[in-house]
Amino acid sequence: MQDMRQGSLVRVPGRHRATRAPLSWAGLSLGRAVAVLAVVVAVSVWLWQVRPFDSRHGLGADAPPAGIGAARAPLGAPPSMPGGHGGYTFMRMQGNGADPVAYDPCRPIHFTTSTVGLPPGGDALVREAVATMSAASGLRFVDDGLTDEPPTPERDPYQPDRYGDRWAPVYVSFATPEQIPRLAGGTVGLGGSTPRAAGDGVLVYVTGSVWLDRAAMDDLLAAGRRDSARAVVEHEIGHVLGLNHVSDATQLMSETGGTGAGPSDGDRRGLAILGRGVCRPDL
Ligand SMILES: [Zn+2]
């Protein structure tokens, strides 16, 4: 991998640590000891930088042909901006400083769930969370079903041998800290996406990953806290779509993971903006 890496100071309970990561990840942490008692979470945020842009992008060996699956117009319609209270922040902004980096609304966001470590009902949980975040953003998702792709810390966004000549689907897995070291220390989930730059420098997300801590999710499900487990998945998909954390504890994208009731008004406003990204058939 030729990723440019950017270290960032990450604040976690009782300690600081510097991390280096190639992608954009924000983690929702959940103390294992309190996992079945309350969704008391702390957060680790990993900042990232896009891969160095290759002038052969779209034509090079590390990218599919441009415009795979792209329609002429957005596939869905983002809902109108809801009222209520609560804010939103974005994972990454465009170079103009005004617009967030988002997915292309003219093509579906394919996603796949790994069979590796998948708990009973885990794929249904993922589908429910995806449906909620799709409705809130207006972005169309397509379930590519299950994959045996194992969780690895650095995932190639283009895997033609496994997924064909297209960007790899967004990948969801229930993983262990041994597989994904950034899940160590009580982090219950990680989510983020990989952007690519168009010729004019506009960034568009092309794929992403959600890594869920298998043991913490098992604890939540075993305790009957399905709403909390689904909220963890929704929160991480929020990161995949481009939302970052807010300080308002009532929002899904708060560092404490919200109330378990899905996206709140601030989350929904942010998602509606992310659903209004630009169509880029040149990627
Ligand atoms: Zn988070």
PDB file of N, CA and C in Angstrom, residues 78-84 86 88 90 136 265-276:
ATOM      1  N   PRO A  78     -32.934  12.178  -1.124  1.00  0.00           N
ATOM      2  CA  PRO A  78     -32.745  12.427   0.302  1.00  0.00           C
ATOM      3  C   PRO A  78     -33.960  13.128   0.868  1.00  0.00           C
ATOM      4  N   PRO A  79     -34.316  12.794   2.087  1.00  0.00           N
ATOM      5  CA  PRO A  79     -35.480  13.449   2.694  1.00  0.00           C
ATOM      6  C   PRO A  79     -35.202  14.923   2.907  1.00  0.00           C
ATOM      7  N   SER A  80     -36.266  15.685   3.030  1.00  0.00           N
ATOM      8  CA  SER A  80     -36.090  17.100   3.337  1.00  0.00           C
ATOM      9  C   SER A  80     -35.480  17.221   4.725  1.00  0.00           C
ATOM     10  N   MET A  81     -34.810  18.335   4.956  1.00  0.00           N
ATOM     11  CA  MET A  81     -34.110  18.519   6.218  1.00  0.00           C
ATOM     12  C   MET A  81     -35.106  18.598   7.371  1.00  0.00           C
ATOM     13  N   PRO A  82     -34.971  17.692   8.332  1.00  0.00           N
ATOM     14  CA  PRO A  82     -35.911  17.737   9.456  1.00  0.00           C
ATOM     15  C   PRO A  82     -35.621  18.905  10.380  1.00  0.00           C
ATOM     16  N   GLY A  83     -36.621  19.281  11.135  1.00  0.00           N
ATOM     17  CA  GLY A  83     -36.420  20.304  12.164  1.00  0.00           C
ATOM     18  C   GLY A  83     -35.829  19.686  13.414  1.00  0.00           C
ATOM     19  N   GLY A  84     -36.178  20.250  14.550  1.00  0.00           N
ATOM     20  CA  GLY A  84     -35.669  19.713  15.800  1.00  0.00           C
ATOM     21  C   GLY A  84     -34.293  20.253  16.122  1.00  0.00           C
ATOM     22  N   GLY A  86     -30.063  19.587  17.352  1.00  0.00           N
ATOM     23  CA  GLY A  86     -28.937  18.679  17.178  1.00  0.00           C
ATOM     24  C   GLY A  86     -28.144  19.013  15.937  1.00  0.00           C
ATOM     25  N   TYR A  88     -24.408  18.209  13.445  1.00  0.00           N
ATOM     26  CA  TYR A  88     -23.708  17.136  12.737  1.00  0.00           C
ATOM     27  C   TYR A  88     -22.335  17.666  12.355  1.00  0.00           C
ATOM     28  N   PHE A  90     -18.811  16.371   9.758  1.00  0.00           N
ATOM     29  CA  PHE A  90     -18.442  15.452   8.688  1.00  0.00           C
ATOM     30  C   PHE A  90     -17.031  14.916   8.886  1.00  0.00           C
ATOM     31  N   ALA A 136     -32.568   7.454   5.772  1.00  0.00           N
ATOM     32  CA  ALA A 136     -32.258   8.779   6.302  1.00  0.00           C
ATOM     33  C   ALA A 136     -31.395   9.606   5.354  1.00  0.00           C
ATOM     34  N   ASP A 265     -32.454  14.111  15.079  1.00  0.00           N
ATOM     35  CA  ASP A 265     -32.638  15.182  14.092  1.00  0.00           C
ATOM     36  C   ASP A 265     -31.317  15.696  13.520  1.00  0.00           C
ATOM     37  N   GLY A 266     -30.318  15.881  14.388  1.00  0.00           N
ATOM     38  CA  GLY A 266     -29.032  16.358  13.881  1.00  0.00           C
ATOM     39  C   GLY A 266     -28.401  15.342  12.939  1.00  0.00           C
ATOM     40  N   ASP A 267     -28.441  14.080  13.345  1.00  0.00           N
ATOM     41  CA  ASP A 267     -27.926  13.018  12.475  1.00  0.00           C
ATOM     42  C   ASP A 267     -28.643  13.043  11.123  1.00  0.00           C
ATOM     43  N   ARG A 268     -29.960  13.222  11.173  1.00  0.00           N
ATOM     44  CA  ARG A 268     -30.748  13.172   9.942  1.00  0.00           C
ATOM     45  C   ARG A 268     -30.446  14.361   9.023  1.00  0.00           C
ATOM     46  N   ARG A 269     -30.186  15.498   9.631  1.00  0.00           N
ATOM     47  CA  ARG A 269     -29.807  16.638   8.780  1.00  0.00           C
ATOM     48  C   ARG A 269     -28.473  16.374   8.086  1.00  0.00           C
ATOM     49  N   GLY A 270     -27.527  15.834   8.843  1.00  0.00           N
ATOM     50  CA  GLY A 270     -26.235  15.521   8.238  1.00  0.00           C
ATOM     51  C   GLY A 270     -26.344  14.464   7.156  1.00  0.00           C
ATOM     52  N   LEU A 271     -27.154  13.451   7.420  1.00  0.00           N
ATOM     53  CA  LEU A 271     -27.316  12.381   6.424  1.00  0.00           C
ATOM     54  C   LEU A 271     -28.012  12.895   5.171  1.00  0.00           C
ATOM     55  N   ALA A 272     -28.970  13.804   5.348  1.00  0.00           N
ATOM     56  CA  ALA A 272     -29.659  14.363   4.177  1.00  0.00           C
ATOM     57  C   ALA A 272     -28.684  15.147   3.303  1.00  0.00           C
ATOM     58  N   ILE A 273     -27.727  15.815   3.938  1.00  0.00           N
ATOM     59  CA  ILE A 273     -26.708  16.529   3.151  1.00  0.00           C
ATOM     60  C   ILE A 273     -25.806  15.534   2.431  1.00  0.00           C
ATOM     61  N   LEU A 274     -25.427  14.467   3.129  1.00  0.00           N
ATOM     62  CA  LEU A 274     -24.544  13.462   2.509  1.00  0.00           C
ATOM     63  C   LEU A 274     -25.241  12.724   1.366  1.00  0.00           C
ATOM     64  N   GLY A 275     -26.566  12.716   1.390  1.00  0.00           N
ATOM     65  CA  GLY A 275     -27.310  12.107   0.288  1.00  0.00           C
ATOM     66  C   GLY A 275     -27.388  12.994  -0.936  1.00  0.00           C
ATOM     67  N   ARG A 276     -26.896  14.218  -0.795  1.00  0.00           N
ATOM     68  CA  ARG A 276     -26.936  15.172  -1.908  1.00  0.00           C
ATOM     69  C   ARG A 276     -25.541  15.383  -2.497  1.00  0.00           C
TER      70      ARG A 276
END
